Amino acid sequence: MELQKDVKLIDEIIGDGVAIEQGEYHLLAIRISLNKGEVVKEPKRCVGYTLDRDVLSNLSHSKENTKVDNEGYYSFCVRIDRENFKGGYLYAMKGMKVGGYRKVVIGPHLAHRAEGVPGVIPPNAKITIEIKIIR
C-alpha cells in the first residue's frame, strides 16, 4: 500500500475485519517511538482525541481504554478524523481494517512539527508509530 509522502510504511498486517472510515469510532492501540527507538512514555499528550462515553460503555474492552500497557501501547476509543489526529497519524491509518497492524515512520511536518510536544517529543522529530485497530 502506498501512503502519503513522508509516511513510510515499515511493517503491516492486514486485518480481517471491516475497513475503518473517517468519522467512525474505533478502539485503537498506538505506540509512539522517537528516532532512536525510545518509546514515548506519555502518549496521551501526543494524541489529541475526544472519548465518547456511550461508545466506551458498549465496548467489551472499555476497561483497557486510556491505559498504557507494559510495551508502551496506549489504547483508547476515538473518532477517526482531523479533529482528533494530526495528518501523519490519519495517513498512517488510511486503508486499515479491524484486526490490522501498521508500523510507519512519520516526518516532522506531518507529526508534531517545530513545536514538538514539550517534555515528550522534541521539535522537528521524526516519529515511528505502531497502530493496532482492535475494534
CSV table of C-alpha atoms in Angstrom, one decimal:
chain,number,residue,atom,x,y,z
A,1,MET,CA,0.0,0.0,0.0
A,2,GLU,CA,1.3,3.4,-0.9
A,3,LEU,CA,0.9,6.1,1.8
A,4,GLN,CA,1.2,9.8,1.8
A,5,LYS,CA,4.7,11.2,1.1
A,6,ASP,CA,6.7,11.4,4.3
A,7,VAL,CA,4.7,8.5,5.9
A,8,LYS,CA,7.0,5.5,5.3
A,9,LEU,CA,5.5,2.0,5.8
A,10,ILE,CA,7.8,-0.3,7.7
A,11,ASP,CA,5.5,-3.2,8.6
A,12,GLU,CA,1.9,-4.2,8.1
A,13,ILE,CA,-0.5,-7.0,9.0
A,14,ILE,CA,-3.8,-6.8,7.0
A,15,GLY,CA,-6.8,-7.1,9.4
A,16,ASP,CA,-9.7,-9.4,8.5
A,17,GLY,CA,-12.4,-7.0,9.8
A,18,VAL,CA,-14.2,-4.1,8.3
A,19,ALA,CA,-12.2,-1.2,6.8
A,20,ILE,CA,-12.1,1.8,9.1
A,21,GLU,CA,-13.6,5.1,7.8
A,22,GLN,CA,-13.2,8.7,8.8
A,23,GLY,CA,-15.9,9.8,11.1
A,24,GLU,CA,-16.3,6.3,12.7
A,25,TYR,CA,-15.3,5.4,16.3
A,26,HIS,CA,-12.8,2.6,16.8
A,27,LEU,CA,-10.8,1.1,19.6
A,28,LEU,CA,-7.1,1.6,18.8
A,29,ALA,CA,-3.8,0.9,20.4
A,30,ILE,CA,-0.9,3.2,19.4
A,31,ARG,CA,2.8,3.1,20.4
A,32,ILE,CA,4.9,6.1,19.6
A,33,SER,CA,8.7,5.9,19.4
A,34,LEU,CA,11.4,8.6,18.7
A,35,ASN,CA,14.0,8.3,16.1
A,36,LYS,CA,16.5,6.4,18.3
A,37,GLY,CA,13.8,3.9,19.4
A,38,GLU,CA,12.9,5.4,22.7
A,39,VAL,CA,9.2,4.6,23.4
A,40,VAL,CA,7.2,7.8,24.3
A,41,LYS,CA,6.2,7.4,28.0
A,42,GLU,CA,3.3,9.8,27.8
A,43,PRO,CA,1.5,9.0,24.5
A,44,LYS,CA,-1.8,10.6,25.7
A,45,ARG,CA,-0.1,14.0,25.4
A,46,CYS,CA,0.8,13.3,21.8
A,47,VAL,CA,-2.6,12.0,20.5
A,48,GLY,CA,-5.4,14.6,20.7
A,49,TYR,CA,-8.8,12.9,20.9
A,50,THR,CA,-12.3,13.0,22.2
A,51,LEU,CA,-13.6,10.0,24.1
A,52,ASP,CA,-17.3,9.1,23.5
A,53,ARG,CA,-18.7,7.7,26.8
A,54,ASP,CA,-21.6,6.0,25.0
A,55,VAL,CA,-19.2,4.1,22.7
A,56,LEU,CA,-16.9,3.3,25.6
A,57,SER,CA,-19.8,1.8,27.7
A,58,ASN,CA,-20.7,-0.5,24.8
A,59,LEU,CA,-17.2,-1.8,24.2
A,60,SER,CA,-16.2,-5.0,25.9
A,61,HIS,CA,-12.6,-3.7,26.1
A,62,SER,CA,-13.7,-0.5,27.8
A,63,LYS,CA,-11.5,-1.3,30.9
A,64,GLU,CA,-8.4,-1.1,28.7
A,65,ASN,CA,-9.2,2.4,27.4
A,66,THR,CA,-6.8,5.2,28.2
A,67,LYS,CA,-4.2,2.8,29.5
A,68,VAL,CA,-0.6,2.3,28.5
A,69,ASP,CA,0.5,-1.3,28.6
A,70,ASN,CA,4.0,-2.5,29.5
A,71,GLU,CA,5.1,-2.5,25.9
A,72,GLY,CA,4.1,1.2,25.5
A,73,TYR,CA,0.8,0.8,23.7
A,74,TYR,CA,-1.8,3.4,24.5
A,75,SER,CA,-5.4,2.1,24.0
A,76,PHE,CA,-8.4,4.3,23.6
A,77,CYS,CA,-11.7,4.7,21.7
A,78,VAL,CA,-11.7,7.6,19.2
A,79,ARG,CA,-13.5,9.0,16.2
A,80,ILE,CA,-11.1,8.8,13.3
A,81,ASP,CA,-11.0,12.4,11.9
A,82,ARG,CA,-8.8,15.5,11.6
A,83,GLU,CA,-10.2,16.9,14.8
A,84,ASN,CA,-8.6,14.1,16.8
A,85,PHE,CA,-5.4,13.3,14.8
A,86,LYS,CA,-2.6,15.1,13.2
A,87,GLY,CA,-2.3,14.5,9.4
A,88,GLY,CA,0.5,11.9,9.6
A,89,TYR,CA,-1.5,9.7,12.1
A,90,LEU,CA,-4.5,9.8,9.7
A,91,TYR,CA,-2.4,9.0,6.7
A,92,ALA,CA,-0.9,6.1,8.6
A,93,MET,CA,-4.3,4.6,9.3
A,94,LYS,CA,-5.6,5.1,5.7
A,95,GLY,CA,-7.0,1.8,4.4
A,96,MET,CA,-6.5,-0.2,7.6
A,97,LYS,CA,-9.0,-2.8,8.7
A,98,VAL,CA,-10.1,-4.0,12.2
A,99,GLY,CA,-7.6,-6.6,13.4
A,100,GLY,CA,-4.9,-4.8,11.4
A,101,TYR,CA,-1.4,-3.5,12.5
A,102,ARG,CA,0.8,-1.0,10.8
A,103,LYS,CA,4.2,0.5,11.7
A,104,VAL,CA,5.2,3.7,9.9
A,105,VAL,CA,7.7,6.5,10.2
A,106,ILE,CA,6.2,10.0,10.0
A,107,GLY,CA,8.2,13.1,9.0
A,108,PRO,CA,8.1,16.1,11.4
A,109,HIS,CA,5.8,18.3,9.2
A,110,LEU,CA,3.1,15.6,9.3
A,111,ALA,CA,3.7,14.8,13.0
A,112,HIS,CA,4.4,17.4,15.7
A,113,ARG,CA,6.2,20.0,13.6
A,114,ALA,CA,8.6,22.5,15.1
A,115,GLU,CA,6.6,22.7,18.3
A,116,GLY,CA,7.0,19.0,19.2
A,117,VAL,CA,5.3,18.1,22.5
A,118,PRO,CA,7.2,19.8,25.3
A,119,GLY,CA,9.0,17.3,27.5
A,120,VAL,CA,7.8,14.4,25.4
A,121,ILE,CA,8.7,14.8,21.7
A,122,PRO,CA,11.4,17.2,20.6
A,123,PRO,CA,10.9,19.8,18.0
A,124,ASN,CA,11.1,18.6,14.3
A,125,ALA,CA,11.3,15.0,15.4
A,126,LYS,CA,10.6,12.0,13.1
A,127,ILE,CA,8.4,9.6,15.0
A,128,THR,CA,7.6,5.9,14.5
A,129,ILE,CA,4.0,4.9,15.3
A,130,GLU,CA,2.6,1.4,15.6
A,131,ILE,CA,-1.2,1.2,15.3
A,132,LYS,CA,-3.4,-1.8,16.1
A,133,ILE,CA,-7.1,-1.5,15.2
A,134,ILE,CA,-8.8,-3.5,17.9
A,135,ARG,CA,-12.4,-2.9,17.2
